[in-house]
Short mmCIF file of C-alpha atoms in Angstrom, two decimals:
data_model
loop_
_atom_site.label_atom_id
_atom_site.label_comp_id
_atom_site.label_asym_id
_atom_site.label_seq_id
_atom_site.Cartn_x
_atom_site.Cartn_y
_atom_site.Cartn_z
CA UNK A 191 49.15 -18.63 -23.91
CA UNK A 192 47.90 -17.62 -27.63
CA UNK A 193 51.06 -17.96 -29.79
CA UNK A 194 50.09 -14.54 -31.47
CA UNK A 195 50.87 -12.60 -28.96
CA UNK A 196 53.79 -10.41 -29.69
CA UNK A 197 54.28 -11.88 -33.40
CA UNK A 198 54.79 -9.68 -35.96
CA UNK A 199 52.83 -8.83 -39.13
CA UNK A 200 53.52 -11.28 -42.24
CA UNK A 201 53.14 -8.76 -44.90
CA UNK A 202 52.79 -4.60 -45.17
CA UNK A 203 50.21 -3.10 -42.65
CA UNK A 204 49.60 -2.05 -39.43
CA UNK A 205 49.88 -4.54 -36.16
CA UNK A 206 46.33 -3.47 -35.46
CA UNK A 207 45.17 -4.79 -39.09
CA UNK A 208 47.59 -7.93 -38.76
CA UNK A 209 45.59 -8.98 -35.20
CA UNK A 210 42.72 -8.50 -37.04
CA UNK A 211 43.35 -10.75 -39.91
CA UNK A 212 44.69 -13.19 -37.57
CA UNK A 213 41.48 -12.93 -35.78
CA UNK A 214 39.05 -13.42 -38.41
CA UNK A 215 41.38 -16.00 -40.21
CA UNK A 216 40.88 -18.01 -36.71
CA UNK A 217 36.91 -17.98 -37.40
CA UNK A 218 37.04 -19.21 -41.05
CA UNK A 219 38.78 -22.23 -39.63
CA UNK A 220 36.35 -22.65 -37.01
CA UNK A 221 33.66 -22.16 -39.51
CA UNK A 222 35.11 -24.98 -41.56
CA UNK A 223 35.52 -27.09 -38.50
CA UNK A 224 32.00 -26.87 -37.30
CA UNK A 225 31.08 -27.32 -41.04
CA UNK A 226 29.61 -23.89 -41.33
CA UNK A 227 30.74 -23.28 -44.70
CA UNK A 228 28.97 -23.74 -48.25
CA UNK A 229 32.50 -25.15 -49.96
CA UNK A 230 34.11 -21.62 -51.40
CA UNK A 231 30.94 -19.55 -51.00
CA UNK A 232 30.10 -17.65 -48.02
CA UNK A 233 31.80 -14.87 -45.96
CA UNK A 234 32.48 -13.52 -42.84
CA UNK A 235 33.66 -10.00 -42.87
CA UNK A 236 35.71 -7.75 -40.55
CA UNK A 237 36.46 -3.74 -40.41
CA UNK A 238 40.08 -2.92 -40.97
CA UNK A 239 41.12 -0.72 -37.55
CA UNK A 240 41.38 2.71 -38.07
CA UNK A 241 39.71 5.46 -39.78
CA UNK A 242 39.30 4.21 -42.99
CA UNK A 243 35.94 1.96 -44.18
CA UNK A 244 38.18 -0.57 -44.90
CA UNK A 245 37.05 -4.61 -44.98
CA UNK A 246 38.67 -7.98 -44.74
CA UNK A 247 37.03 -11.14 -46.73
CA UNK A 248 37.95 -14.36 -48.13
CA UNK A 249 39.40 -14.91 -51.37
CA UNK A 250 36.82 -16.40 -53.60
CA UNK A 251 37.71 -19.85 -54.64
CA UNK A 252 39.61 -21.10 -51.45
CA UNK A 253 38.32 -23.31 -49.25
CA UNK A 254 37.71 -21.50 -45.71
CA UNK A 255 40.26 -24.35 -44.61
CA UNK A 256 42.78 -22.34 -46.90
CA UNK A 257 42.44 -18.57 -45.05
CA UNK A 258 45.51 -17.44 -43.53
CA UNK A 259 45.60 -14.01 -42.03
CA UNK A 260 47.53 -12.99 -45.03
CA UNK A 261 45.53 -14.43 -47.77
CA UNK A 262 42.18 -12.41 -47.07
CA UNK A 263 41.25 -9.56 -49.45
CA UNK A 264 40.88 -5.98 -47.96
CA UNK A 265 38.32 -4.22 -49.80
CA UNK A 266 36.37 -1.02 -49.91
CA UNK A 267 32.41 -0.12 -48.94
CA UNK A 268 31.71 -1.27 -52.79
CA UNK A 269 33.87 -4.60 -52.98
CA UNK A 270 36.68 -3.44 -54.55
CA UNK A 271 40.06 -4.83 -54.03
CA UNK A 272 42.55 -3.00 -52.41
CA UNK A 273 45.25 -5.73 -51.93
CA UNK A 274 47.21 -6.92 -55.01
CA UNK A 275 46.07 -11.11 -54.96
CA UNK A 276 44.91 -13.50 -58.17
CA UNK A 277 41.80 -14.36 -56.21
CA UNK A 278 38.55 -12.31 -56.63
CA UNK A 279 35.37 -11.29 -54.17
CA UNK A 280 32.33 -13.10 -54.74
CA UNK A 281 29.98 -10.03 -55.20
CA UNK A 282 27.13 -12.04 -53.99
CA UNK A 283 28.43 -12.45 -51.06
CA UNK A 284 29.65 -9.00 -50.28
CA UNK A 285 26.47 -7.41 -51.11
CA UNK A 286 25.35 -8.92 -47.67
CA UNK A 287 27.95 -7.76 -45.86
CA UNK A 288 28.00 -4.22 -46.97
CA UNK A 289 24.24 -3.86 -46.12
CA UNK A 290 25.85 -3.76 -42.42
CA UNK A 291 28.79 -2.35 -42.97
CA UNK A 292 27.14 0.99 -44.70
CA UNK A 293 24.90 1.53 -41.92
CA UNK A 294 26.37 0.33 -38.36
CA UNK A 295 29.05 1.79 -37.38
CA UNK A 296 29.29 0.00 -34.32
CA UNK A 297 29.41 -3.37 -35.89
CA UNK A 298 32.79 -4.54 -37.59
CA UNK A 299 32.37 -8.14 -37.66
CA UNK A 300 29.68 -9.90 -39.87
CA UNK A 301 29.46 -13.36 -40.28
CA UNK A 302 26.60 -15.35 -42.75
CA UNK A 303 25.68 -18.79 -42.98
CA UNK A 304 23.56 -21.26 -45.03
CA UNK A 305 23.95 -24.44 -42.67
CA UNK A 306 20.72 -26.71 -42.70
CA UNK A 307 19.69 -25.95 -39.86
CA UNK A 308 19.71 -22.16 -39.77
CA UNK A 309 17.87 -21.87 -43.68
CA UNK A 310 15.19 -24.68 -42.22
CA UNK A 311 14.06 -22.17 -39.56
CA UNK A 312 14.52 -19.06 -41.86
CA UNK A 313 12.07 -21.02 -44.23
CA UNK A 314 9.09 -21.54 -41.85
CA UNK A 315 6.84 -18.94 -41.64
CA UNK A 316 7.27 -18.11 -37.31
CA UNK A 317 11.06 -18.21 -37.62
CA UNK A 318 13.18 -18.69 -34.19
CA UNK A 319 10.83 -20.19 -31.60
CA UNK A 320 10.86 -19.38 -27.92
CA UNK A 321 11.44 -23.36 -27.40
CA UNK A 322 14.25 -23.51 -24.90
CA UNK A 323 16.51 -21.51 -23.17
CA UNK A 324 19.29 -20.66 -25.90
CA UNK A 325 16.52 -19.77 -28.21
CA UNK A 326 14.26 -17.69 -26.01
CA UNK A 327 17.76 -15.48 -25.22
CA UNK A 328 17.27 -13.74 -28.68
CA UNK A 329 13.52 -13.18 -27.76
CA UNK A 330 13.09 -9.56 -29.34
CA UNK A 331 16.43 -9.58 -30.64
CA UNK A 332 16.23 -11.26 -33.62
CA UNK A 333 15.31 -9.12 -36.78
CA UNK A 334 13.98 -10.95 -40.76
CA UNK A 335 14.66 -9.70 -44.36
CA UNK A 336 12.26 -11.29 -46.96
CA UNK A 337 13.60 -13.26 -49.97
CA UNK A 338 14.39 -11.45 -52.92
CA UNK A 339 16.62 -14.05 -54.94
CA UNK A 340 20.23 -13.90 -55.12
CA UNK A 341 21.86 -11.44 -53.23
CA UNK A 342 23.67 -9.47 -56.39
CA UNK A 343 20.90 -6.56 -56.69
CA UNK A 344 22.78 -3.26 -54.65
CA UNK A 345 19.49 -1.95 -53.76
CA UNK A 346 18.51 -4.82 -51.67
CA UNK A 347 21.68 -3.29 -49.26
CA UNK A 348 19.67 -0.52 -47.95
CA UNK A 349 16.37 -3.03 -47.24
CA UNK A 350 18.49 -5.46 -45.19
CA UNK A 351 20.03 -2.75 -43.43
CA UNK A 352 16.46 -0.92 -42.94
CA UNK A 353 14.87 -4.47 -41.97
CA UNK A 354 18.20 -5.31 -39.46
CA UNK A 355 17.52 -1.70 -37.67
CA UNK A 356 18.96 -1.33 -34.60
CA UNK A 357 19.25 -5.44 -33.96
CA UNK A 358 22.71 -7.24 -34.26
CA UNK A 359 20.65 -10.81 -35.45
CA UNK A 360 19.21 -11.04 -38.75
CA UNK A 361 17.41 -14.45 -40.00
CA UNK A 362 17.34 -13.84 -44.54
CA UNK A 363 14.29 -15.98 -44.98
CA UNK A 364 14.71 -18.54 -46.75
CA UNK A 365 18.44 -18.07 -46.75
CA UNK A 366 20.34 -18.17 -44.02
CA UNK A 367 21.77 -16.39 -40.99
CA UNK A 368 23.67 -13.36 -40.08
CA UNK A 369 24.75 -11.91 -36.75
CA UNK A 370 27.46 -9.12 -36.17
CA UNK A 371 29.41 -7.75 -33.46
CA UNK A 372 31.78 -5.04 -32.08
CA UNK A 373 34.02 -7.85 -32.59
CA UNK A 374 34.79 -11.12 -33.65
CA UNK A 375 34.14 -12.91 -30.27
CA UNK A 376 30.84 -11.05 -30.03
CA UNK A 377 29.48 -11.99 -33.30
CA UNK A 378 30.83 -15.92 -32.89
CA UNK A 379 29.01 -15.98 -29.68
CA UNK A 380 25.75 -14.85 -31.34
CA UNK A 381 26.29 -17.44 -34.65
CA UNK A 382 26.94 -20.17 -32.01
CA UNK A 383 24.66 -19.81 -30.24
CA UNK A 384 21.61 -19.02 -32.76
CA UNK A 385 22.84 -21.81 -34.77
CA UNK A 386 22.37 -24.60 -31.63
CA UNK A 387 18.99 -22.58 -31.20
CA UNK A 388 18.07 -23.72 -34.79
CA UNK A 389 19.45 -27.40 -34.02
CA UNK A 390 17.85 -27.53 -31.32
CA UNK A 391 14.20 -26.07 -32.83
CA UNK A 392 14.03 -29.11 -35.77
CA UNK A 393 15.18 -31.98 -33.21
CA UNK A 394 12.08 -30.68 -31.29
CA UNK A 395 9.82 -30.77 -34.25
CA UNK A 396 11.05 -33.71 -35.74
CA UNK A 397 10.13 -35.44 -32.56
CA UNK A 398 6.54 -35.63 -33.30
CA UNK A 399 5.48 -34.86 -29.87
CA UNK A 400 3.40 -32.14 -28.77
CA UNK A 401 5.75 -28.86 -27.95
CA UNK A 402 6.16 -27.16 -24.86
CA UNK A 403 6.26 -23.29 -24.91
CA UNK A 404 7.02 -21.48 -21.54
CA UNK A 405 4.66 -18.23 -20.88
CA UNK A 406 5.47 -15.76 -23.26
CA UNK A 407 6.65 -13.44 -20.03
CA UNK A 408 9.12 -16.10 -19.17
CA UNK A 409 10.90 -15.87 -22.66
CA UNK A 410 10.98 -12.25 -21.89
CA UNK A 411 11.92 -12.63 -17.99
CA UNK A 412 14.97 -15.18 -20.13
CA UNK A 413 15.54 -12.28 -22.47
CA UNK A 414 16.03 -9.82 -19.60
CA UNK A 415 18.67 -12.12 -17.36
CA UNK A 416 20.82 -11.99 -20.55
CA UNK A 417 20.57 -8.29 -20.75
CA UNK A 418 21.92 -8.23 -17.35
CA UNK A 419 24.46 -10.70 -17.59
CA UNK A 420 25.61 -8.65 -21.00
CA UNK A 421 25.68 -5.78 -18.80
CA UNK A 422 27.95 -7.57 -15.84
CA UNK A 423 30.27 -8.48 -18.09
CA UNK A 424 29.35 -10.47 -20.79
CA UNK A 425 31.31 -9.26 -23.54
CA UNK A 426 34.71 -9.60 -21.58
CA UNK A 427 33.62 -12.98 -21.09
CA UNK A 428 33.06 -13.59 -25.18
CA UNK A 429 36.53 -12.10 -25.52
CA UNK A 430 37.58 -15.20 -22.70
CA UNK A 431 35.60 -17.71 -25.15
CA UNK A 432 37.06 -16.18 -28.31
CA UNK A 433 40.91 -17.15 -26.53
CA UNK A 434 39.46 -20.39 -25.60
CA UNK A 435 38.61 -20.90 -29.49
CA UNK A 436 41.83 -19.41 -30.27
CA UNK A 437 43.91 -21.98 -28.59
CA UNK A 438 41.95 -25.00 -29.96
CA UNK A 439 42.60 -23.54 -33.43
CA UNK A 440 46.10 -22.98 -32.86
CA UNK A 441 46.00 -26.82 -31.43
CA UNK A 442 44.28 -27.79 -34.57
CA UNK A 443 46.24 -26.17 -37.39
CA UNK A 444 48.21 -23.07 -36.67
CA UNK A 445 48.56 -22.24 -40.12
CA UNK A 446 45.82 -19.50 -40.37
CA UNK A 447 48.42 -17.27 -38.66
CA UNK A 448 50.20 -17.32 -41.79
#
């Protein structure tokens, strides 16, 4: 049973916001456990329920081992603060973020990463590889932005979002990744999943041996059975993985309820 269920918000706002916080709290710890951060840079990013383009983020300068659900920011479409707090936004950071946030409505979560893995495949020239059978599930799916230095130029926010189109898995060359979601659960399950991808891609290369890729139709016949299992019920089962992760955060340290 989570221990959030049925607890009451910590500070001034709605119990929708306050399971939101909680949520994406949760994922900065699992970020930091998995060692998915890059020390206090970094983001992941979650809409504020209701009607309002309102945004959740880490305060910049804390560790993502630090982020309790009533430490993050709440911001506007442009970064702005909107919570009193001594701690900034890293406008680098946000820039990202806001690409999505501006033009999909339907996705509320966004998470980024620079781990090793995930900027080695962003910096070779074919990208994600249809190697095995995690990887050849974003066959199609997965969309690329070209470098153009640090992310602090505005106007690079409409050619992400114009590059991402109507995909919810974007590789920044030379970067890092992104993936959003609906929800938290759904973009985690994309991050996890395109991060072992990655893993999985350089342990194959680094093996010197000659690489096997399956027939191009059956990375697309792998492609279409996740469609379909998407489509029987997928997402309800990210929501049962997102509890499972949940609990072994709450196990772990149940301080990012705070």
């Amino acid at each position: 049973m989570l221990k959030t269920v049925g607890t009451k918000p910590k500070i001034d706002c709605s119990a929708e916001e306050w399971a939101a916080r909680v949520d994406l709290a949760c994922a900065y710890r699992l970020f930091d456990h998995f060692g998915w951060h890059s020390l206090i840079y970094n983001h992941i990013t979650l809409r504020v329920p209701g009607p309002k383009r309102h945004f959740l983020i880490n305060p910049f300068g804390l560790l993502y081992r630090e982020i309790t659900a009533s430490n993050l920011l709440k911001v506007d479409l442009d970064g702005n603060k909107l919570t009193a707090s001594p701690w900034e936004v890293w406008e680098a950071g946000f820039v990202v973020h806001s690409s999505v946030h501006r033009s999909r409505e339907d996705l509320h979560c966004v998470m980024h990463t620079h781990t090793t893995a995930g900027v080695a495949v962003s910096c070779q020239s074919e990208g994600l590889l249809p190697l095995d059978l995690t990887s050849m599930l974003f066959t199609g799916r997965v969309a690329y932005h070209e470098f153009e230095g640090i992310t602090t130029d505005r106007d690079e926010c409409e050619r992400i979002a114009a590059d991402l189109g109507d995909k919810r898995v974007l590789i920044l060359r030379n970067h890092g990744l992104l993936t959003a979601g609906a929800t938290v659960a759904d973009a985690f399950q994309d991050m996890y999943q395109l991060e072992q991808a990655c893993k999985i891609q350089l342990t194959a290369q680094s093996s010197g041996a000659k690489l096997n890729f399956p027939d191009t139709f059956i990375a697309a016949k792998t492609r279409r059975q996740g469609d379909a299992s998407m489509d029987n019920g997928m997402a309800s089962r990210n929501a049962m993985q997102w509890a499972a992760m949940r609990r072994w955060m709450e196990e772990l340290d149940p301080s990012f309820m705070n």
